[in-house]
GROMACS .gro file of C-alpha atoms in nm:
model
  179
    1UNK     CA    1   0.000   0.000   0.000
    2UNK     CA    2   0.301   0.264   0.055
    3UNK     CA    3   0.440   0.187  -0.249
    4UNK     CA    4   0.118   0.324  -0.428
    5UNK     CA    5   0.113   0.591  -0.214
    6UNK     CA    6   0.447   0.702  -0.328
    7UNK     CA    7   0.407   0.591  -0.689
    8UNK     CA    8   0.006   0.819  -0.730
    9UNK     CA    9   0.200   1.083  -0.500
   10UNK     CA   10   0.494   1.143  -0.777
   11UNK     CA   11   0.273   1.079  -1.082
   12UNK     CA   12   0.016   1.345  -0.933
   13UNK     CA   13   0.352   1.640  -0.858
   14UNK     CA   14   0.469   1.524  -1.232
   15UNK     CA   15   0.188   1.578  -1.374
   16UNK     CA   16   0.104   1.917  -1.165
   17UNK     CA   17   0.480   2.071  -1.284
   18UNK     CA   18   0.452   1.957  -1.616
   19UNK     CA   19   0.083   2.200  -1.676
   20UNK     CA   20   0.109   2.424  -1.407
   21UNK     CA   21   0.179   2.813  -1.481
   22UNK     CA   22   0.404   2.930  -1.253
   23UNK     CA   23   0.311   3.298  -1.266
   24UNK     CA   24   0.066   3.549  -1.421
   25UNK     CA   25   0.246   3.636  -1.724
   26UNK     CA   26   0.495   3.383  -1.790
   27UNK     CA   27   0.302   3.053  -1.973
   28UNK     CA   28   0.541   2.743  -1.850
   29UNK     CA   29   0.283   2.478  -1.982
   30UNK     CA   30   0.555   2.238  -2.196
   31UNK     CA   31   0.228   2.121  -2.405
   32UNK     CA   32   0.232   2.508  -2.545
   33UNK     CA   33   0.353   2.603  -2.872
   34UNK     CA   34   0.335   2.977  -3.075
   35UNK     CA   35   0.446   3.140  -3.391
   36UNK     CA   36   0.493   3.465  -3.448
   37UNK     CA   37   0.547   3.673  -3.744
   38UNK     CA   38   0.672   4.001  -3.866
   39UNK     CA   39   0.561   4.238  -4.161
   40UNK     CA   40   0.838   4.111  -4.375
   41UNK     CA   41   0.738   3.720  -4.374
   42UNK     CA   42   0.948   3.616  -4.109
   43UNK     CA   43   0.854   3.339  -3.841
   44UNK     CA   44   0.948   3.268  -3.511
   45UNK     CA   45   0.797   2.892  -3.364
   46UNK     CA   46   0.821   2.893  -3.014
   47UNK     CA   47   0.794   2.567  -2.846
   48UNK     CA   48   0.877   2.491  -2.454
   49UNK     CA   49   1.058   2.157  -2.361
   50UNK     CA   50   1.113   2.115  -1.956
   51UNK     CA   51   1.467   2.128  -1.858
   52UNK     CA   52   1.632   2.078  -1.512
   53UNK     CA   53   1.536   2.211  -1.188
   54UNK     CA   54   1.257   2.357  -1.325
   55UNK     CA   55   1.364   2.503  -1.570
   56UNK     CA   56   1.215   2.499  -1.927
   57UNK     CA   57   1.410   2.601  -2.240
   58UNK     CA   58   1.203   2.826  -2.471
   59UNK     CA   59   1.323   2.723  -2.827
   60UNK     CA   60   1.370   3.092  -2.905
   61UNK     CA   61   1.304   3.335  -2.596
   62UNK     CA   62   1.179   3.678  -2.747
   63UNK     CA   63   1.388   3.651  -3.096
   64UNK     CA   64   1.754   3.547  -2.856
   65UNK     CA   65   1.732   3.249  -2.979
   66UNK     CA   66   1.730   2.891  -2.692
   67UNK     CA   67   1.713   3.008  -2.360
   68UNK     CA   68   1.616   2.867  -2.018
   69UNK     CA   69   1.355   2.998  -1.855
   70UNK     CA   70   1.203   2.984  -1.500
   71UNK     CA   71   0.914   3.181  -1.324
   72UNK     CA   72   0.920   3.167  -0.901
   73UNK     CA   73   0.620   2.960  -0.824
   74UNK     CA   74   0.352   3.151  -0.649
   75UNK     CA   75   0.509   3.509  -0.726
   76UNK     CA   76   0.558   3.703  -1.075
   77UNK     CA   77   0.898   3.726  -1.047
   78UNK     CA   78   1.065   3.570  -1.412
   79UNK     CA   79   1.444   3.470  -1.440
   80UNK     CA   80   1.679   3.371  -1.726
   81UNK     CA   81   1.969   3.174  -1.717
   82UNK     CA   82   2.317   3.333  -1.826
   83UNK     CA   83   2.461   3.046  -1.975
   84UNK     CA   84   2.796   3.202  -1.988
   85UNK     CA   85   2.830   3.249  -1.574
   86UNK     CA   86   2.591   2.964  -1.539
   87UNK     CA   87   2.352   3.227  -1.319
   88UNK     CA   88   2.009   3.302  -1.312
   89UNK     CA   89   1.959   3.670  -1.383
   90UNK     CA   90   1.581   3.831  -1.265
   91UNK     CA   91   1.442   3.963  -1.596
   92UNK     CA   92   1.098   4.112  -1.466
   93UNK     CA   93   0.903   4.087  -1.143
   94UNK     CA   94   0.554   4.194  -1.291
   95UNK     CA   95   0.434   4.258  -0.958
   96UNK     CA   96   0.663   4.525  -0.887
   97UNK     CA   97   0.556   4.893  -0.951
   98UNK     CA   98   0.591   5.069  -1.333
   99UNK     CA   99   0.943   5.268  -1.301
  100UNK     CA  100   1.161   4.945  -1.211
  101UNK     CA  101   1.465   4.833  -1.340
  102UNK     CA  102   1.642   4.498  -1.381
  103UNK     CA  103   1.984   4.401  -1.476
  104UNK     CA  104   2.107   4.102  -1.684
  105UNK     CA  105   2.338   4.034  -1.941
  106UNK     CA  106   2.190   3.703  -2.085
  107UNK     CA  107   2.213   3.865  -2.435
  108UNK     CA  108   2.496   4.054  -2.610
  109UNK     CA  109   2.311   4.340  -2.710
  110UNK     CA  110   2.057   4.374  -2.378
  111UNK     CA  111   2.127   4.463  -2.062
  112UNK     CA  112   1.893   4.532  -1.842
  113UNK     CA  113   1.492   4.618  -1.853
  114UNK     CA  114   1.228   4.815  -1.712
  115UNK     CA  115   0.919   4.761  -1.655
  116UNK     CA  116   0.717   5.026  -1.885
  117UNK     CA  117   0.343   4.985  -1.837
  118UNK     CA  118   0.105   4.822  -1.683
  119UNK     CA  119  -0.289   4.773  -1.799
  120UNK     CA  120  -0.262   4.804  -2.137
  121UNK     CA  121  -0.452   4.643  -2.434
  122UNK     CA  122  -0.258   4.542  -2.691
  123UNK     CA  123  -0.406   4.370  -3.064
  124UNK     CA  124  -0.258   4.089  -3.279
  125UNK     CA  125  -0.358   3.904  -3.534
  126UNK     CA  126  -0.474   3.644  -3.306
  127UNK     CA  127  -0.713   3.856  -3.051
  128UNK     CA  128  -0.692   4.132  -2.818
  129UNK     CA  129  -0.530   4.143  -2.491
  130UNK     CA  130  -0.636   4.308  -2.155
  131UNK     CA  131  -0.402   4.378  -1.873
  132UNK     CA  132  -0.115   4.327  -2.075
  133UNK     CA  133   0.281   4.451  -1.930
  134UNK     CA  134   0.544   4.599  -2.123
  135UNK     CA  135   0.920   4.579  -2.034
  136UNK     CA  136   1.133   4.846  -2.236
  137UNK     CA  137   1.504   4.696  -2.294
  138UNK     CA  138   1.832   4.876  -2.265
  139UNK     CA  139   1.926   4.799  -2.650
  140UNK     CA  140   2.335   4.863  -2.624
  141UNK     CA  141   2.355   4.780  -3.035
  142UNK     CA  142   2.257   4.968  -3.306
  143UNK     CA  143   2.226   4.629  -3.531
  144UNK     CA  144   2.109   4.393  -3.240
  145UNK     CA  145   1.914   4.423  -2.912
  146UNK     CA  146   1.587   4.422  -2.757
  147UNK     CA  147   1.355   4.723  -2.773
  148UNK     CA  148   0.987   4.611  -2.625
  149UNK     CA  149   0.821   4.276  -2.493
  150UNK     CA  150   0.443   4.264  -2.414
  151UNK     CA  151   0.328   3.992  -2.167
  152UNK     CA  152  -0.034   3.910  -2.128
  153UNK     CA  153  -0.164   3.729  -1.847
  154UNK     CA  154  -0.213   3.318  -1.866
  155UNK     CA  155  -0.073   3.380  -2.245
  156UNK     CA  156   0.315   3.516  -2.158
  157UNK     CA  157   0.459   3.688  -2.452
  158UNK     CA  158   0.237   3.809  -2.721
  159UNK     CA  159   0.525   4.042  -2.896
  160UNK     CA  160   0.861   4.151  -2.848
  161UNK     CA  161   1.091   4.407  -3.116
  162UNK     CA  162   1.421   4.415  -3.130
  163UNK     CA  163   1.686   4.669  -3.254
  164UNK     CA  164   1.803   4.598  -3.637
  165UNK     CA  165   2.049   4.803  -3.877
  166UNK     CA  166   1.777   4.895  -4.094
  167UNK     CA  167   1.565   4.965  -3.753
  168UNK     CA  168   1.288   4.785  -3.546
  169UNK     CA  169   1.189   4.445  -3.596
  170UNK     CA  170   0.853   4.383  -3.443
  171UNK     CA  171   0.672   4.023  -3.429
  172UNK     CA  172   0.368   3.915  -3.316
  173UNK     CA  173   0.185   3.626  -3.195
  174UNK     CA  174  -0.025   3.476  -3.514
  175UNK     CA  175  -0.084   3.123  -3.389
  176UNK     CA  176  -0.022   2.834  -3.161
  177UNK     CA  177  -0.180   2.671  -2.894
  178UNK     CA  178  -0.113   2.901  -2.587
  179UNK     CA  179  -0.265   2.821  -2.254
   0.00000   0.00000   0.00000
């Protein structure tokens, strides 16, 4: 009988990390997948796969291509991991007040955030958004960087834009199964 016990208890905290958001505006659910597009026919397929410690690796985390990815259960706080120091660097904490900054270096060209706006309602070709956050990025490139990401809540990123030569880059989510 305590083997069962044990055996239903771990199938029942897989299954609960494997689906379970861990925040607002950061969509951890490893059955998600989204693509997003630009205005010059560019696509970006996002797909999560869980990693370790939990962890998930975003197949391409707002345009920076593979990155690990993991939002404190029961808070809003987000981190990503700086694979060069092996670290994990706070990227947002929606929860805190519009005006704040964070401080990462987990790509070349970015370092550091703030959180821009709160309560907005943002449009894409795939519906409308309430509540929706915007961090502004410190873009340190003039061919590379990001600009903007918009989170919406129990969706996670619904757009991002990113600093290019020839100027913004903007894509936004046109598809997937989110949520």
């Amino acid at each position: 009988m305590k083997y069962h016990t044990i055996v239903l208890s771990t199938l029942i905290s897989l299954a609960a990390t494997s689906t379970a958001s861990a925040n607002t505006y950061i969509n951890l659910n490893t059955t998600d997948n989204a693509t997003f597009a630009n205005g010059k026919g560019q696509n970006v397929n996002l797909s999560i796969t869980p990693a370790t410690l939990g962890w998930n690796k975003y197949s391409d985390f707002l345009g920076t291509g593979a990155r690990k990815v993991w939002a404190q259960e029961g808070s809003e706080s987000v981190y990503v991991l700086n694979e060069t120091t092996n670290t994990a660097e706070k990227l947002v904490n929606f929860a805190d007040p519009v005006g704040t900054s964070y401080h990462f270096s987990f790509a070349a060209c970015t370092t550091g955030a703030t959180l821009a706006q709160k309560g907005l309602t943002l449009a894409t070709p795939v519906g409308t958004y309430k509540d929706v956050v915007r961090l502004s990025f410190n873009a340190k490139c003039a061919d590379g960087g990001l600009l903007e990401a918009w989170f919406a809540p129990k969706v996670g990123v619904i757009k991002w834009s990113s600093q290019t030569i020839m100027g913004a880059n903007t894509f936004e989510l046109n598809g997937g199964k989110v949520a």
